[in-house]
Coordinates of C-alpha atoms in Angstrom, one line a residue:
M206 CA 0.0 0.0 0.0
K207 CA 1.5 3.3 -1.0
N208 CA 2.0 5.9 1.7
E209 CA -0.3 8.8 0.7
N210 CA 2.1 11.3 2.3
I211 CA 4.9 10.5 -0.1
R212 CA 5.0 13.2 -2.8
V213 CA 5.2 11.2 -6.0
P214 CA 2.7 11.4 -8.9
K215 CA 0.4 8.4 -9.9
L216 CA 1.8 8.5 -13.4
R217 CA 5.5 9.2 -14.1
F218 CA 8.1 8.8 -16.7
K219 CA 10.1 5.6 -15.9
E220 CA 13.5 7.4 -15.9
F221 CA 12.6 9.5 -12.9
S222 CA 12.3 8.6 -9.2
G223 CA 12.4 10.1 -5.8
E224 CA 10.0 12.5 -4.0
W225 CA 9.0 15.9 -5.3
E226 CA 9.7 19.0 -3.2
E227 CA 7.0 21.5 -2.3
K228 CA 7.8 25.2 -2.5
T229 CA 5.8 28.4 -2.4
L230 CA 5.3 30.1 -5.8
G231 CA 6.9 33.3 -4.3
N232 CA 10.2 31.4 -4.0
L233 CA 10.0 30.1 -7.5
A234 CA 9.1 33.3 -9.5
D235 CA 8.3 37.0 -9.4
I236 CA 4.7 38.1 -9.5
K237 CA 3.2 41.5 -10.4
T238 CA 0.1 43.1 -12.0
G239 CA -0.3 45.2 -15.1
N240 CA -1.2 48.9 -15.3
R241 CA -3.7 48.9 -18.2
D242 CA -7.5 49.1 -18.3
T243 CA -9.8 47.3 -20.7
Q244 CA -10.6 50.6 -22.5
D245 CA -7.0 50.8 -23.6
K246 CA -7.5 48.1 -26.1
V247 CA -7.0 49.0 -29.8
D248 CA -8.6 47.1 -32.7
N249 CA -5.9 45.5 -34.8
G250 CA -3.2 46.7 -32.4
T251 CA 0.4 45.7 -32.7
Y252 CA 0.7 43.6 -29.5
P253 CA -1.5 41.1 -27.6
F254 CA -3.3 42.7 -24.7
F255 CA -4.4 40.3 -21.9
V256 CA -7.5 41.2 -19.9
R257 CA -9.4 39.1 -17.4
S258 CA -11.0 36.6 -19.8
Q259 CA -9.9 34.0 -22.3
T260 CA -10.3 36.6 -25.1
I261 CA -7.0 38.2 -26.2
E262 CA -7.4 41.8 -27.2
R263 CA -4.9 44.0 -29.1
I264 CA -3.0 47.2 -28.1
N265 CA -0.2 49.4 -29.5
S266 CA 2.0 49.2 -26.5
Y267 CA 3.9 46.6 -24.5
S268 CA 5.0 46.6 -20.9
F269 CA 6.6 43.2 -20.8
D270 CA 8.9 41.1 -23.1
G271 CA 9.7 37.6 -22.1
E272 CA 8.4 34.3 -20.6
A273 CA 5.3 34.7 -18.4
I274 CA 2.2 33.0 -17.1
L275 CA -0.9 35.3 -16.9
T276 CA -4.0 34.7 -14.8
A277 CA -7.0 36.9 -13.9
G278 CA -7.1 38.5 -10.4
D279 CA -10.9 38.9 -10.4
G280 CA -13.9 38.5 -12.6
V281 CA -15.3 35.4 -14.3
G282 CA -11.8 34.2 -15.2
V283 CA -10.5 33.8 -11.7
G284 CA -8.7 30.5 -11.4
K285 CA -9.8 29.4 -14.8
V286 CA -8.1 31.6 -17.3
F287 CA -4.3 31.1 -18.0
H288 CA -2.0 32.2 -20.7
Y289 CA 1.6 31.1 -21.3
L290 CA 3.7 33.2 -23.6
N291 CA 7.2 34.3 -24.4
E292 CA 6.9 37.6 -26.3
K293 CA 6.1 41.3 -26.1
F294 CA 2.6 42.0 -24.6
D295 CA 0.6 44.3 -22.3
Y296 CA -1.8 43.3 -19.6
H297 CA -4.7 44.5 -17.4
Q298 CA -4.2 46.0 -14.0
R299 CA -6.0 43.0 -12.4
V300 CA -4.1 40.4 -14.3
Y301 CA -1.2 38.7 -12.5
N302 CA 2.1 38.2 -14.4
I303 CA 4.2 35.3 -13.0
H304 CA 7.7 35.6 -14.5
N305 CA 11.4 35.5 -13.9
F306 CA 11.4 31.8 -13.0
K307 CA 14.3 30.6 -10.9
N308 CA 17.0 28.4 -12.3
N309 CA 15.4 25.2 -11.0
V310 CA 12.0 26.0 -12.5
F311 CA 10.7 25.3 -16.0
G312 CA 8.0 28.0 -16.6
K313 CA 5.7 25.9 -18.7
Y314 CA 5.6 23.1 -16.1
I315 CA 4.1 25.7 -13.7
F316 CA 1.6 26.7 -16.4
F317 CA 0.3 23.1 -16.8
Y318 CA 0.2 22.6 -13.1
F319 CA -1.9 25.8 -12.7
S320 CA -4.3 24.9 -15.4
E321 CA -5.4 21.8 -13.4
N322 CA -4.8 22.8 -9.8
F323 CA -4.9 26.6 -9.4
Y324 CA -8.6 26.9 -8.9
K325 CA -8.8 24.1 -6.3
R326 CA -5.9 25.6 -4.4
V327 CA -7.5 29.0 -4.3
I328 CA -10.8 27.5 -3.1
R329 CA -8.9 25.7 -0.3
L330 CA -7.0 28.9 0.7
S331 CA -10.1 31.0 0.7
A332 CA -12.3 28.5 2.5
K333 CA -15.3 29.4 0.2
N334 CA -17.3 27.5 -2.3
S335 CA -16.6 30.0 -5.1
V336 CA -14.0 32.7 -5.6
D337 CA -14.5 36.1 -7.2
S338 CA -11.0 37.5 -6.6
V339 CA -7.4 36.4 -5.8
R340 CA -4.9 38.4 -3.8
M341 CA -1.2 38.6 -4.5
E342 CA -0.5 37.0 -1.2
M343 CA -2.6 34.0 -1.9
I344 CA -0.7 33.3 -5.2
S345 CA 2.7 34.0 -3.6
K346 CA 2.1 31.5 -0.7
M347 CA 0.6 28.8 -3.0
L348 CA 2.5 25.6 -2.6
I349 CA 3.8 24.1 -5.8
P350 CA 5.0 20.4 -6.1
L351 CA 8.4 20.5 -7.8
P352 CA 10.4 17.6 -9.3
Q353 CA 13.9 18.1 -10.7
K354 CA 14.0 20.5 -13.6
Q355 CA 14.6 17.7 -16.2
E356 CA 11.4 16.0 -15.1
Q357 CA 9.5 19.3 -15.3
E358 CA 10.7 19.8 -18.8
K359 CA 9.7 16.3 -19.8
I360 CA 6.2 16.7 -18.3
A361 CA 5.8 20.1 -20.0
S362 CA 7.0 18.8 -23.4
F363 CA 4.7 15.9 -23.3
L364 CA 1.6 18.0 -22.4
S365 CA 2.6 20.6 -25.0
S366 CA 2.5 17.9 -27.7
I367 CA -1.0 17.0 -26.6
D368 CA -1.9 20.7 -26.7
K369 CA -0.5 20.9 -30.3
K370 CA -2.8 18.0 -31.3
I371 CA -5.8 19.7 -29.6
N372 CA -5.0 22.9 -31.5
Q373 CA -4.7 21.0 -34.8
L374 CA -8.1 19.3 -34.3
S375 CA -9.7 22.6 -33.2
K376 CA -8.3 24.3 -36.3
K377 CA -9.5 21.4 -38.5
D378 CA -13.0 21.7 -36.9
E379 CA -13.1 25.4 -37.7
L380 CA -12.0 24.8 -41.3
L381 CA -14.5 22.0 -41.8
Q382 CA -17.4 24.1 -40.4
N383 CA -16.5 27.1 -42.6
Y384 CA -16.1 24.9 -45.7
K385 CA -19.6 23.3 -45.1
K386 CA -21.1 26.8 -44.5
A387 CA -19.6 28.0 -47.8
M388 CA -20.8 25.0 -49.7
M389 CA -24.3 25.3 -48.3
Q390 CA -24.4 29.0 -49.4
K391 CA -23.3 28.0 -52.9
I392 CA -25.7 25.0 -53.2
F393 CA -28.8 26.6 -51.8
S394 CA -28.3 29.8 -53.8
Q395 CA -28.0 27.5 -56.8
K396 CA -24.6 29.0 -57.7
L397 CA -23.3 25.4 -57.6
R398 CA -25.5 22.7 -59.2
F399 CA -25.1 19.0 -59.4
K400 CA -25.3 17.3 -62.8
K401 CA -27.1 14.1 -63.9
A402 CA -25.0 11.0 -64.6
D403 CA -24.9 11.9 -68.4
G404 CA -23.7 15.5 -67.6
S405 CA -27.0 17.2 -68.3
D406 CA -28.7 19.6 -66.0
Y407 CA -31.4 18.8 -63.5
T408 CA -34.8 20.6 -63.7
K409 CA -35.4 24.0 -62.2
W410 CA -35.9 24.2 -58.5
E411 CA -39.5 24.9 -57.2
E412 CA -40.4 27.1 -54.3
K413 CA -43.0 25.8 -51.8
K414 CA -44.2 26.5 -48.3
L415 CA -43.1 24.0 -45.8
N416 CA -46.8 23.2 -45.0
Q417 CA -47.4 22.2 -48.6
I418 CA -44.9 19.4 -48.5
T419 CA -44.9 18.4 -44.8
K420 CA -47.1 18.2 -41.7
V421 CA -45.8 20.2 -38.7
Y422 CA -46.7 19.1 -35.2
D423 CA -45.6 20.0 -31.7
G424 CA -45.1 17.7 -28.7
T425 CA -47.1 17.3 -25.5
H426 CA -48.2 20.6 -23.9
S427 CA -48.0 19.4 -20.3
T428 CA -44.9 18.2 -18.5
P429 CA -45.4 14.5 -18.0
K430 CA -44.7 12.5 -14.9
Y431 CA -41.3 11.0 -15.3
V432 CA -40.5 7.4 -14.4
K433 CA -37.2 5.6 -13.8
S434 CA -37.4 3.5 -16.9
G435 CA -39.8 3.5 -19.8
V436 CA -40.1 5.4 -23.1
P437 CA -37.6 8.1 -23.9
F438 CA -38.8 11.7 -23.8
Y439 CA -37.0 14.3 -25.9
S440 CA -36.7 18.0 -25.3
V441 CA -34.7 21.0 -26.7
E442 CA -31.6 19.9 -24.9
H443 CA -31.4 16.6 -26.8
V444 CA -31.7 18.3 -30.2
T445 CA -29.2 21.1 -29.5
A446 CA -26.7 18.6 -28.1
N447 CA -27.5 16.0 -30.8
Q448 CA -27.6 13.5 -28.0
F449 CA -30.6 11.2 -27.6
E450 CA -29.3 8.4 -25.4
E451 CA -29.4 10.1 -22.0
T452 CA -33.1 11.1 -21.6
K453 CA -35.9 11.2 -19.1
Y454 CA -38.5 8.5 -19.4
I455 CA -42.3 8.4 -19.5
S456 CA -44.6 5.5 -18.8
E457 CA -46.1 3.3 -21.6
K458 CA -49.5 4.6 -20.8
V459 CA -48.5 8.3 -21.3
F460 CA -46.6 7.4 -24.4
E461 CA -49.5 5.5 -26.0
K462 CA -51.9 8.4 -25.4
E463 CA -49.5 10.9 -27.0
N464 CA -48.7 8.5 -29.8
E465 CA -52.3 8.5 -30.9
R466 CA -52.0 12.3 -31.5
V467 CA -48.7 12.3 -33.2
K468 CA -46.2 9.5 -33.8
L469 CA -42.5 10.2 -34.1
E470 CA -41.0 8.0 -36.8
K471 CA -37.7 7.4 -38.6
N472 CA -37.0 10.1 -41.3
D473 CA -39.0 12.7 -39.3
I474 CA -37.2 15.9 -38.3
L475 CA -37.2 17.5 -34.9
M476 CA -36.6 21.3 -34.7
T477 CA -36.4 23.5 -31.7
R478 CA -39.0 26.2 -31.5
I479 CA -39.0 27.6 -27.9
G480 CA -35.9 29.2 -26.3
D481 CA -33.6 27.9 -29.0
I482 CA -35.1 28.4 -32.4
G483 CA -34.3 26.5 -35.6
T484 CA -31.8 23.8 -34.5
S485 CA -32.9 20.6 -36.3
R486 CA -32.0 16.9 -36.2
L487 CA -33.0 14.1 -38.6
I488 CA -34.3 11.1 -36.8
D489 CA -32.4 8.5 -38.9
W490 CA -32.9 5.5 -36.6
D491 CA -35.9 3.4 -35.6
V492 CA -37.4 5.5 -32.9
R493 CA -39.9 4.9 -30.1
A494 CA -40.1 8.1 -28.2
S495 CA -42.2 11.1 -27.4
F496 CA -41.3 14.8 -27.2
Y497 CA -42.1 18.1 -25.5
V498 CA -44.0 21.1 -26.9
S499 CA -40.7 23.0 -27.3
L500 CA -40.0 20.9 -30.3
A501 CA -41.6 20.9 -33.7
L502 CA -42.0 17.6 -35.6
I503 CA -41.7 18.0 -39.3
K504 CA -43.1 14.8 -40.9
N505 CA -42.0 13.6 -44.3
N506 CA -44.7 13.0 -46.8
K507 CA -42.5 10.5 -48.6
N508 CA -42.1 12.7 -51.7
F509 CA -38.9 14.3 -50.8
S510 CA -35.6 13.6 -49.1
S511 CA -35.8 14.2 -45.3
S512 CA -32.0 14.5 -45.2
F513 CA -32.1 17.3 -47.8
L514 CA -34.8 19.1 -45.9
N515 CA -32.9 18.8 -42.7
Q516 CA -29.9 20.4 -44.4
F517 CA -32.0 23.1 -46.0
I518 CA -33.4 24.1 -42.6
K519 CA -29.9 24.8 -41.5
S520 CA -29.4 27.2 -44.4
D521 CA -29.1 31.0 -43.9
Y522 CA -32.2 31.4 -46.2
F523 CA -34.4 29.3 -44.0
Q524 CA -32.9 30.5 -40.7
R525 CA -33.6 34.2 -41.7
Q526 CA -37.3 33.3 -42.2
L527 CA -37.5 31.6 -38.8
Y528 CA -35.9 34.6 -37.2
S529 CA -38.4 37.1 -38.8
K530 CA -41.3 35.0 -37.7
T531 CA -40.1 34.4 -34.1
L532 CA -41.8 36.1 -31.2
H533 CA -38.8 37.8 -29.7
V534 CA -40.8 39.7 -27.1
A535 CA -41.9 36.4 -25.6
F536 CA -39.9 34.8 -22.8
P537 CA -38.6 32.4 -23.7
K538 CA -38.7 33.4 -27.3
K539 CA -40.8 31.1 -29.5
I540 CA -42.1 30.5 -33.0
N541 CA -45.6 29.2 -33.6
L542 CA -46.3 26.1 -35.7
G543 CA -48.3 28.0 -38.2
E544 CA -45.4 30.4 -38.8
I545 CA -43.0 27.5 -39.3
G546 CA -45.3 26.0 -41.9
E547 CA -45.3 29.3 -43.8
C548 CA -41.5 29.3 -44.3
L549 CA -40.4 28.8 -47.9
I550 CA -38.5 25.8 -49.2
K551 CA -36.6 25.6 -52.5
L552 CA -36.9 22.1 -53.9
P553 CA -34.8 20.6 -56.6
S554 CA -35.7 17.2 -58.2
L555 CA -35.7 14.3 -55.8
E556 CA -32.5 12.9 -57.5
E557 CA -30.7 16.2 -57.0
Q558 CA -32.0 16.4 -53.4
I559 CA -30.4 13.1 -52.7
K560 CA -27.1 14.1 -54.2
I561 CA -27.0 17.4 -52.2
A562 CA -28.0 15.6 -49.0
N563 CA -25.4 12.9 -49.4
F564 CA -22.6 15.5 -50.1
L565 CA -23.5 17.6 -47.1
S566 CA -24.1 14.6 -44.8
S567 CA -20.6 13.4 -45.7
L568 CA -19.2 16.7 -44.5
D569 CA -21.3 16.3 -41.3
T570 CA -19.7 12.9 -40.8
K571 CA -16.2 14.4 -41.1
I572 CA -17.1 17.2 -38.7
S573 CA -18.5 14.7 -36.2
Q574 CA -15.5 12.4 -36.4
N575 CA -13.1 15.3 -35.9
K576 CA -15.2 16.6 -32.9
K577 CA -15.0 13.1 -31.4
A578 CA -11.3 13.0 -31.8
L579 CA -11.0 16.5 -30.3
E580 CA -13.2 15.6 -27.3
E581 CA -11.2 12.3 -26.7
T582 CA -7.9 14.2 -26.8
Q583 CA -9.2 16.8 -24.4
K584 CA -10.4 14.1 -22.0
F585 CA -7.0 12.3 -22.3
K586 CA -5.2 15.5 -21.4
K587 CA -7.5 16.1 -18.4
A588 CA -6.8 12.6 -17.1
L589 CA -3.1 13.1 -17.5
L590 CA -3.2 16.4 -15.7
Q591 CA -4.9 14.7 -12.8
K592 CA -2.3 11.9 -12.6
M593 CA 1.0 13.6 -13.6
F594 CA 1.1 16.1 -10.7
V595 CA 1.3 15.5 -6.9

């Protein structure tokens, strides 16, 4: 049984051994605050300007040039916002600059330690459930577990490689999202058209109201009594998160009664209409579930591609219509079923619909796969942060 008082991490590179030291941050680096205010920011300024949030502003001055860790002294970013950099920058009067690291300290190691442990340490020192500000003294007296510098460098290098992977996946996600948005604009404005197999053009697109080609329903108007197990019950949160596995449940009796009024089936579309407006999901699985009034059910009449319609709903053209018909003065904001049905849809031939839907769905698959890889890498990093430090 390992002695819990021994200062060694749960996960460690095999070439290192021995206990870690514990020293106050004030003995490992210098700490000071900036002298700028948020109003000093300049759009497209020459240098980065760090305020009390994750957002990096710009400014035409710099007051520091070198390696530093920055963290917010108050505001929503306390204990949660950290920046590591080695360049010229300026910073807010309530941002702490940890710099001038001693010879036995590798700055980026401290940065990674802070990103996982700083907030917990501040909570412990303040003896509160939440923290709205951090004093210089609290940071200076904070105890830092410290291995030999070579081990610090190895830890920081390894975690930096994971950060690099996360940044690459984040950038790829942004590129894929922007590419899909650009392609949707070209396709639904008909600047880009698909061709038939023989190279000839498809027929001209038709414009129809949504209620001419579908039936639009809403879900149950009363909050049902939930049970521990039974039939899944969907609400706005499931559609916006695109997550239908973790749900509340209703009884078979309640489900059967609601199912007589409107039946949710494969190839139907669920769209948010209260609070969040216009987020849609295609039900592309064999479903047995009910749903709340905050969702609209758009039912396929079998004469068009549900996948195409789901993509069209996401277009700027359709979203602008939803926005104009939404009751913004209501709280929460909402759009009535009749107004949804009045929105216009541009319909190509069924064959072209299928080609468009397949193309855009393939992009969705790539986006989803990349997001999954990003989330898994972020979880992996979080697990490492919890195990690689004392």
